[in-house]
CSV table of C-alpha atoms and ligand atoms in Angstrom, one decimal:
chain,number,residue,atom,x,y,z
A,1,MET,CA,0.0,0.0,0.0
A,2,ASP,CA,1.3,3.4,-1.1
A,3,ASN,CA,2.9,5.6,2.2
A,4,PRO,CA,1.2,8.7,2.5
A,5,ASP,CA,4.4,10.6,3.2
A,6,GLN,CA,6.1,9.3,0.1
A,7,LEU,CA,2.9,9.6,-1.8
A,8,ARG,CA,2.3,13.1,-0.7
A,9,ASP,CA,6.1,14.5,-1.9
A,10,GLN,CA,5.8,12.4,-5.0
A,11,LEU,CA,2.6,14.6,-6.1
A,12,LEU,CA,3.9,17.9,-4.8
A,13,ALA,CA,6.7,17.3,-7.0
A,14,GLU,CA,4.0,16.5,-10.0
A,15,ILE,CA,2.5,19.4,-9.1
A,16,GLY,CA,5.3,21.9,-8.9
A,17,ASP,CA,6.6,20.2,-12.2
A,18,ALA,CA,3.1,21.0,-13.9
A,19,ALA,CA,3.5,23.3,-16.8
A,20,ASP,CA,0.7,24.1,-17.4
A,21,LEU,CA,-3.2,24.1,-17.0
A,22,ASP,CA,-3.9,20.6,-18.4
A,23,ALA,CA,-0.7,19.0,-16.8
A,24,LEU,CA,-2.1,20.0,-13.2
A,25,GLU,CA,-5.7,18.6,-14.4
A,26,ARG,CA,-4.1,15.1,-15.3
A,27,VAL,CA,-2.5,15.3,-11.4
A,28,ARG,CA,-5.3,16.0,-10.0
A,29,VAL,CA,-7.7,12.9,-12.1
A,30,GLU,CA,-4.5,11.0,-10.7
A,31,ALA,CA,-4.4,11.9,-6.8
A,32,LEU,CA,-8.1,12.7,-6.6
A,33,GLY,CA,-10.1,11.5,-9.2
A,34,ARG,CA,-12.5,8.6,-9.0
A,35,SER,CA,-9.7,5.9,-9.5
A,36,GLY,CA,-7.4,8.7,-8.2
A,37,ARG,CA,-4.3,7.3,-6.0
A,38,ILE,CA,-5.3,9.1,-2.8
A,39,THR,CA,-9.2,7.7,-3.7
A,40,GLY,CA,-7.9,4.3,-3.6
A,41,LEU,CA,-6.4,4.5,-0.3
A,42,MET,CA,-9.3,6.2,1.4
A,43,LYS,CA,-11.7,2.8,-0.3
A,44,ALA,CA,-9.1,0.8,1.1
A,45,LEU,CA,-9.5,2.4,4.2
A,46,GLY,CA,-12.8,-0.1,4.8
A,47,GLN,CA,-10.8,-3.0,4.8
A,48,ALA,CA,-7.8,-2.3,7.3
A,49,ALA,CA,-7.7,-3.2,11.2
A,50,PRO,CA,-9.8,-0.9,13.4
A,51,GLU,CA,-7.3,0.0,15.4
A,52,GLU,CA,-4.8,0.8,12.4
A,53,ARG,CA,-8.1,2.8,10.6
A,54,ARG,CA,-8.3,5.9,12.9
A,55,GLU,CA,-4.6,7.3,12.5
A,56,ARG,CA,-4.4,6.3,9.0
A,57,GLY,CA,-7.9,7.9,7.8
A,58,GLN,CA,-6.3,11.1,9.3
A,59,ALA,CA,-3.0,11.0,7.6
A,60,LEU,CA,-5.3,10.3,4.6
A,61,ASN,CA,-7.3,13.2,5.0
A,62,ALA,CA,-4.1,15.6,5.7
A,63,LEU,CA,-2.6,14.3,2.2
A,64,LYS,CA,-5.8,14.8,0.9
A,65,ASP,CA,-6.0,18.4,2.1
A,66,ALA,CA,-2.2,19.1,1.1
A,67,VAL,CA,-2.5,18.0,-2.4
A,68,ALA,CA,-5.9,20.0,-2.9
A,69,ALA,CA,-4.4,23.1,-1.7
A,70,ALA,CA,-1.2,22.7,-3.6
A,71,ILE,CA,-3.1,21.7,-6.7
A,72,GLU,CA,-5.0,25.7,-5.9
A,73,THR,CA,-2.2,27.2,-5.3
A,74,ARG,CA,-0.1,25.8,-8.4
A,75,LYS,CA,-3.6,26.4,-11.0
A,76,ALA,CA,-3.7,29.8,-9.5
A,77,ALA,CA,0.3,30.9,-10.4
A,78,LEU,CA,-0.3,28.9,-13.8
A,79,GLU,CA,-3.6,31.4,-14.7
A,80,ASP,CA,-1.7,34.5,-13.5
A,81,ALA,CA,1.0,33.7,-15.6
A,82,ALA,CA,-1.0,32.6,-18.6
A,83,LEU,CA,-2.9,36.0,-18.0
A,84,ASP,CA,0.8,37.5,-18.0
A,85,ALA,CA,1.6,35.9,-21.2
A,86,ARG,CA,-1.4,37.5,-23.0
A,87,LEU,CA,-1.1,40.6,-21.7
A,88,ALA,CA,2.6,40.5,-23.2
A,89,VAL,CA,1.8,39.7,-26.5
A,90,GLU,CA,-2.1,41.0,-27.4
A,91,SER,CA,-2.4,45.0,-27.3
A,92,VAL,CA,-5.3,47.2,-28.3
A,93,ASP,CA,-4.2,50.1,-30.4
A,94,VAL,CA,-7.1,52.9,-29.3
A,95,THR,CA,-5.7,55.0,-32.0
A,96,LEU,CA,-7.3,52.3,-34.7
A,97,PRO,CA,-10.9,53.8,-36.1
A,98,VAL,CA,-14.2,52.1,-35.3
A,99,ARG,CA,-14.8,49.1,-37.4
A,100,PRO,CA,-17.5,50.5,-39.7
A,101,GLU,CA,-20.2,47.8,-39.8
A,102,ALA,CA,-19.7,48.6,-35.7
A,103,GLU,CA,-20.4,52.9,-36.7
A,104,GLY,CA,-23.8,54.5,-36.2
A,105,ARG,CA,-25.1,56.4,-38.5
A,106,ILE,CA,-26.9,60.2,-38.2
A,107,HIS,CA,-30.5,60.3,-38.6
A,108,PRO,CA,-31.2,62.3,-41.6
A,109,ILE,CA,-33.5,64.0,-39.4
A,110,SER,CA,-30.0,65.3,-37.9
A,111,GLN,CA,-28.1,65.3,-40.9
A,112,THR,CA,-30.8,67.9,-42.2
A,113,ILE,CA,-31.0,70.1,-38.9
A,114,ASP,CA,-27.1,70.1,-38.9
A,115,GLU,CA,-26.7,71.1,-42.6
A,116,MET,CA,-29.6,73.5,-42.5
A,117,VAL,CA,-27.4,75.6,-39.5
A,118,ALA,CA,-24.3,75.4,-40.5
A,119,ILE,CA,-26.0,77.1,-43.5
A,120,PHE,CA,-27.6,79.7,-41.7
A,121,CYS,CA,-24.7,80.0,-38.9
A,122,GLU,CA,-22.6,81.0,-42.0
A,123,MET,CA,-25.2,84.0,-42.8
A,124,GLY,CA,-25.2,85.0,-39.2
A,125,PHE,CA,-27.8,83.5,-37.3
A,126,SER,CA,-27.6,82.1,-33.8
A,127,VAL,CA,-29.6,78.8,-33.1
A,128,ALA,CA,-32.2,79.3,-30.2
A,129,GLU,CA,-34.5,76.7,-28.1
A,130,GLY,CA,-37.6,76.8,-26.3
A,131,PRO,CA,-40.1,74.2,-24.8
A,132,HIS,CA,-41.8,71.6,-26.5
A,133,ILE,CA,-44.4,72.4,-23.7
A,134,GLU,CA,-46.4,76.1,-24.5
A,135,THR,CA,-48.3,78.4,-23.3
A,136,ASP,CA,-51.6,79.2,-24.8
A,137,PHE,CA,-50.0,82.7,-25.1
A,138,ASN,CA,-46.8,82.0,-26.5
A,139,ASN,CA,-48.0,79.1,-29.3
A,140,PHE,CA,-51.2,81.3,-30.2
A,141,THR,CA,-52.2,84.6,-28.6
A,142,ALA,CA,-49.1,86.7,-28.7
A,143,LEU,CA,-48.1,85.4,-32.6
A,144,ASN,CA,-51.6,87.1,-33.7
A,145,ILE,CA,-54.4,84.0,-33.2
A,146,PRO,CA,-56.8,84.8,-30.8
A,147,PRO,CA,-58.8,82.4,-29.2
A,148,GLU,CA,-61.8,81.4,-31.8
A,149,HIS,CA,-59.5,82.2,-35.0
A,150,PRO,CA,-59.9,79.9,-37.6
A,151,ALA,CA,-56.4,79.3,-37.8
A,152,ARG,CA,-56.5,77.2,-34.1
A,153,GLN,CA,-58.4,75.1,-35.9
A,154,GLU,CA,-56.3,73.9,-38.8
A,155,HIS,CA,-53.7,73.2,-36.1
A,156,ASP,CA,-54.9,70.0,-34.6
A,157,THR,CA,-53.4,71.5,-31.2
A,158,PHE,CA,-52.9,68.5,-28.3
A,159,TYR,CA,-54.2,70.0,-25.3
A,160,LEU,CA,-52.7,69.5,-21.6
A,161,PRO,CA,-55.2,68.7,-19.1
A,162,GLU,CA,-57.3,72.6,-17.8
A,163,LYS,CA,-55.6,74.3,-15.1
A,164,GLU,CA,-57.6,75.2,-12.0
A,165,ASP,CA,-57.4,78.9,-13.7
A,166,GLY,CA,-58.9,77.8,-16.9
A,167,SER,CA,-56.2,77.9,-18.8
A,168,ARG,CA,-54.2,75.4,-20.9
A,169,LEU,CA,-50.5,74.2,-22.0
A,170,VAL,CA,-50.2,72.7,-24.9
A,171,LEU,CA,-47.9,71.1,-27.0
A,172,ARG,CA,-46.5,73.3,-29.5
A,173,THR,CA,-47.9,73.0,-32.9
A,174,HIS,CA,-45.1,75.4,-34.2
A,175,THR,CA,-41.7,76.7,-33.6
A,176,SER,CA,-43.1,79.8,-33.5
A,177,PRO,CA,-43.7,80.3,-29.7
A,178,VAL,CA,-39.8,80.4,-30.0
A,179,GLN,CA,-40.1,84.0,-32.2
A,180,ILE,CA,-42.1,85.3,-28.9
A,181,ARG,CA,-40.0,84.2,-26.3
A,182,THR,CA,-36.8,85.4,-28.3
A,183,MET,CA,-38.4,88.9,-28.9
A,184,ILE,CA,-39.9,89.4,-25.1
A,185,ASP,CA,-36.4,87.9,-23.8
A,186,MET,CA,-33.3,89.9,-26.0
A,187,ALA,CA,-34.0,93.7,-27.9
A,188,PRO,CA,-32.9,93.7,-31.4
A,189,PRO,CA,-30.8,93.6,-33.4
A,190,ILE,CA,-32.3,89.8,-33.1
A,191,ARG,CA,-31.5,87.2,-35.8
A,192,ILE,CA,-31.8,83.2,-34.3
A,193,ILE,CA,-33.2,80.0,-36.0
A,194,VAL,CA,-35.0,77.9,-34.2
A,195,PRO,CA,-34.5,74.0,-35.3
A,196,GLY,CA,-37.2,72.2,-32.9
A,197,ARG,CA,-40.0,69.3,-32.5
A,198,THR,CA,-43.5,70.1,-33.1
A,199,PHE,CA,-46.8,68.4,-32.4
A,200,ARG,CA,-50.1,68.2,-34.1
A,201,ALA,CA,-53.0,65.2,-33.9
A,202,ASP,CA,-52.7,64.1,-37.5
A,203,TYR,CA,-51.2,61.2,-38.7
A,204,ASP,CA,-50.8,59.4,-42.4
A,205,ALA,CA,-47.6,58.9,-45.1
A,206,THR,CA,-47.4,63.4,-45.1
A,207,HIS,CA,-48.3,64.0,-41.3
A,208,SER,CA,-46.9,62.4,-38.1
A,209,PRO,CA,-48.0,63.6,-34.3
A,210,MET,CA,-44.5,64.5,-34.0
A,211,PHE,CA,-42.1,66.2,-36.7
A,212,HIS,CA,-39.6,69.2,-36.7
A,213,GLN,CA,-39.5,72.5,-37.8
A,214,ILE,CA,-37.0,75.0,-38.4
A,215,GLU,CA,-38.2,78.5,-37.8
A,216,GLY,CA,-36.4,81.8,-38.7
A,217,LEU,CA,-36.9,85.5,-37.4
A,218,VAL,CA,-34.6,88.5,-37.8
A,219,VAL,CA,-35.4,91.8,-36.4
A,220,ASP,CA,-33.7,95.2,-36.9
A,221,GLU,CA,-34.0,98.8,-37.7
A,222,THR,CA,-33.6,98.6,-41.7
A,223,THR,CA,-35.0,95.1,-42.1
A,224,HIS,CA,-37.1,94.8,-45.2
A,225,MET,CA,-38.8,92.2,-47.8
A,226,GLY,CA,-35.4,92.4,-49.9
A,227,HIS,CA,-33.6,90.6,-47.0
A,228,LEU,CA,-36.1,88.3,-46.7
A,229,LYS,CA,-36.0,86.8,-49.7
A,230,GLY,CA,-32.1,87.3,-50.3
A,231,CYS,CA,-32.0,85.2,-47.3
A,232,LEU,CA,-34.0,82.4,-48.2
A,233,ILE,CA,-33.1,82.1,-51.8
A,234,ASP,CA,-29.5,82.0,-50.8
A,235,PHE,CA,-30.3,79.2,-48.2
A,236,CYS,CA,-32.4,76.9,-50.7
A,237,ALA,CA,-29.5,76.9,-53.1
A,238,ALA,CA,-27.0,76.2,-50.5
A,239,PHE,CA,-29.3,73.5,-49.1
A,240,PHE,CA,-30.0,71.6,-52.4
A,241,GLY,CA,-26.5,72.1,-53.4
A,242,VAL,CA,-27.8,73.9,-56.9
A,243,ASP,CA,-26.9,77.4,-57.5
A,244,ASP,CA,-29.0,78.9,-60.0
A,245,LEU,CA,-32.1,77.0,-58.3
A,246,PRO,CA,-35.1,78.9,-59.7
A,247,THR,CA,-37.3,79.6,-56.7
A,248,ARG,CA,-40.6,82.1,-56.4
A,249,PHE,CA,-42.6,83.9,-53.4
A,250,ARG,CA,-46.6,83.3,-53.9
A,251,PRO,CA,-48.8,85.3,-51.6
A,252,SER,CA,-49.8,83.0,-48.8
A,253,PHE,CA,-51.3,83.8,-45.6
A,254,PHE,CA,-50.0,83.5,-41.7
A,255,PRO,CA,-51.7,85.9,-39.1
A,256,PHE,CA,-48.3,86.6,-37.6
A,257,THR,CA,-47.1,87.6,-40.6
A,258,GLU,CA,-48.0,90.5,-42.8
A,259,PRO,CA,-47.2,90.5,-45.8
A,260,SER,CA,-46.7,86.9,-45.7
A,261,ALA,CA,-45.8,84.4,-48.7
A,262,GLU,CA,-45.2,80.6,-49.5
A,263,MET,CA,-41.5,80.6,-51.5
A,264,ASP,CA,-41.5,77.7,-54.1
A,265,ILE,CA,-38.4,75.8,-56.1
A,266,GLY,CA,-38.1,74.7,-59.4
A,267,CYS,CA,-38.5,70.9,-60.2
A,268,THR,CA,-39.3,68.7,-62.0
A,269,ARG,CA,-41.5,64.9,-62.2
A,270,GLU,CA,-39.9,63.8,-65.8
A,271,GLY,CA,-39.0,60.6,-65.7
A,272,GLY,CA,-40.5,59.3,-63.1
A,273,GLY,CA,-38.2,60.4,-60.0
A,274,LEU,CA,-38.5,63.8,-58.5
A,275,THR,CA,-35.5,66.7,-59.7
A,276,ILE,CA,-34.6,69.9,-57.8
A,277,GLY,CA,-33.5,72.7,-59.5
A,278,ALA,CA,-35.0,72.1,-63.0
A,279,GLY,CA,-37.8,71.8,-65.3
A,280,ALA,CA,-41.3,73.8,-65.1
A,281,ASP,CA,-43.1,72.4,-62.2
A,282,TRP,CA,-42.9,73.7,-58.4
A,283,LEU,CA,-42.8,72.8,-55.3
A,284,GLU,CA,-43.7,74.2,-52.2
A,285,ILE,CA,-40.6,74.3,-49.3
A,286,LEU,CA,-41.8,77.4,-46.8
A,287,GLY,CA,-44.3,80.2,-45.4
A,288,CYS,CA,-42.4,83.0,-44.8
A,289,GLY,CA,-43.3,87.1,-44.0
A,290,MET,CA,-42.8,90.6,-42.3
A,291,VAL,CA,-43.1,90.3,-38.8
A,292,HIS,CA,-47.0,91.4,-38.2
A,293,PRO,CA,-46.7,94.9,-36.6
A,294,LYS,CA,-48.8,93.2,-33.5
A,295,VAL,CA,-46.3,90.4,-33.0
A,296,LEU,CA,-43.8,93.3,-32.6
A,297,GLU,CA,-46.1,94.9,-29.9
A,298,ASN,CA,-47.0,91.5,-28.1
A,299,CYS,CA,-43.3,91.1,-27.1
A,300,GLY,CA,-42.7,94.9,-26.3
A,301,ILE,CA,-40.7,95.8,-29.3
A,302,ASP,CA,-41.7,99.1,-31.0
A,303,PRO,CA,-43.0,98.5,-34.8
A,304,ALA,CA,-42.5,101.9,-35.9
A,305,ARG,CA,-38.7,101.7,-35.2
A,306,TYR,CA,-37.9,98.0,-35.7
A,307,GLN,CA,-39.4,95.2,-38.8
A,308,GLY,CA,-38.6,92.1,-38.8
A,309,PHE,CA,-38.7,89.0,-41.5
A,310,ALA,CA,-40.0,85.4,-40.3
A,311,PHE,CA,-39.9,81.6,-42.0
A,312,GLY,CA,-40.8,78.7,-41.3
A,313,LEU,CA,-39.9,75.0,-42.7
A,314,GLY,CA,-40.6,71.3,-41.9
A,315,ILE,CA,-37.4,69.4,-41.8
A,316,GLU,CA,-38.9,66.1,-42.6
A,317,ARG,CA,-40.2,67.6,-46.2
A,318,ALA,CA,-37.2,69.3,-47.2
A,319,ALA,CA,-35.0,65.5,-46.0
A,320,MET,CA,-37.5,64.2,-48.3
A,321,LEU,CA,-37.1,65.9,-51.1
A,322,LYS,CA,-33.4,66.2,-50.7
A,323,TYR,CA,-32.5,62.9,-49.9
A,324,GLY,CA,-35.8,60.9,-51.9
A,325,ILE,CA,-37.2,59.6,-48.4
A,326,PRO,CA,-41.1,58.6,-49.4
A,327,ASP,CA,-42.4,57.9,-46.6
A,328,LEU,CA,-43.0,61.0,-43.3
A,329,ARG,CA,-43.8,58.1,-41.0
A,330,THR,CA,-40.4,55.5,-41.7
A,331,PHE,CA,-38.3,58.5,-39.9
A,332,TYR,CA,-39.4,57.5,-36.2
A,333,GLU,CA,-39.5,53.5,-36.9
A,334,SER,CA,-35.9,52.7,-35.8
A,335,ASP,CA,-35.1,50.1,-38.0
A,336,LEU,CA,-32.0,50.0,-38.4
A,337,ARG,CA,-31.5,48.7,-42.6
A,338,TRP,CA,-33.4,52.3,-43.3
A,339,LEU,CA,-30.8,54.0,-40.7
A,340,LYS,CA,-28.4,52.2,-42.4
A,341,HIS,CA,-29.1,53.0,-46.0
A,342,TYR,CA,-30.4,56.7,-45.4
A,343,GLY,CA,-28.5,58.1,-42.3
A,344,PHE,CA,-25.1,59.8,-42.8
A,345,VAL,CA,-21.5,58.1,-41.9
A,346,PRO,CA,-20.5,60.8,-38.7
A,347,LEU,CA,-17.9,63.8,-39.8
A,348,ASP,CA,-15.4,64.9,-37.1
A,349,VAL,CA,-16.8,68.0,-37.1
A,350,PRO,CA,-18.7,69.9,-34.5
A,351,THR,CA,-22.7,69.1,-34.8
A,352,VAL,CA,-25.8,70.1,-33.3
A,353,ALA,CA,-26.9,66.3,-34.1
A,354,GLY,CA,-23.3,65.4,-31.6
A,355,GLY,CA,-24.3,68.4,-29.2
A,356,LEU,CA,-21.8,70.4,-30.3
B,401,DAH,N1,-45.5,78.3,-38.1
B,401,DAH,C1,-45.8,78.1,-39.5
B,401,DAH,C2,-46.5,76.7,-39.2
B,401,DAH,O1,-46.4,75.9,-38.8
B,401,DAH,C3,-45.2,78.8,-40.3
B,401,DAH,C4,-44.2,79.9,-40.7
B,401,DAH,C5,-44.9,80.9,-41.5
B,401,DAH,C6,-43.6,80.1,-39.8
B,401,DAH,C7,-44.6,81.7,-41.4
B,401,DAH,C8,-43.1,81.7,-39.7
B,401,DAH,C9,-43.3,82.4,-40.8
B,401,DAH,O2,-42.8,82.4,-39.0
B,401,DAH,O3,-43.2,83.5,-41.2
B,401,DAH,O4,-47.3,76.1,-40.4
């Protein structure tokens, strides 16, 4: 029968010699496995004489514990060594670019906002923002849309529950209330654009209950309709990338501008697709006008001294026209295949989408 002391010395030597985790496992099975040598000795204990059994049992238990502990210690040392070896050969170059397939895409709405902001900022505009939940005053009344005005019905407004004083907050139906906030807060000269979310209770292929607009406002002592036209013609030419983009201004009506106009850009639908900048057709692109004197007055600006122009356009519509996106609803479906197709690879420049 094996002598426990000899066996211990032999196993400890084998454990010390085990060069890797596989070799160590082989020693463990040889010693402590089901038909291992220590296991065999323990099984044989039953046949030993009763007076011998106790002493030998203790010796075998001590042997088993010593071998198990040595295996654990060796195992930890081998694992550390394996990790050190891996760390020595493997290194991560954090300066490598991200693999293209793992890179996200800029959503076409964010991209379009960035493009528009870049064009207007170059002209000297700053970006202003306002809350999505607005007062009835900022969204309607101050914009010369008093209660009972028919324009209120056209907006399909989402109202919040009535407050105790009977007033109701609204989800802003356009970005125009930010004109009011800006004119109340700051004195002219004012030159702002306001990209942001807007809300109306409407849903089909060209309407969504949440959509985006960009608003513009310029107020100064000498601002006139020529500035409005020059600014918007230059903007559309830059945005659509067509230098001599045909444009026209049609008389229109908005309660907050006088005179008011809608701007169209030239296009053709020949050949099935839509081509912007050529042909005999027209596409409506935005609403605009000279700020109504009553609106200036509502914000504490003297209309005898100051004049302004304003405009508003739908960002989804502009993106659909520029990038050939057929259905408005797809903007919000979060379909990654769609985003891969219509999205944009991020550029290494500060953008509104990237938080500047
Ligand atoms: N607020 C208008 C709308 O949502 C768009 C608009 C038209 C804004 C003319 C303006 C403007 O600032 O002058 O339909």
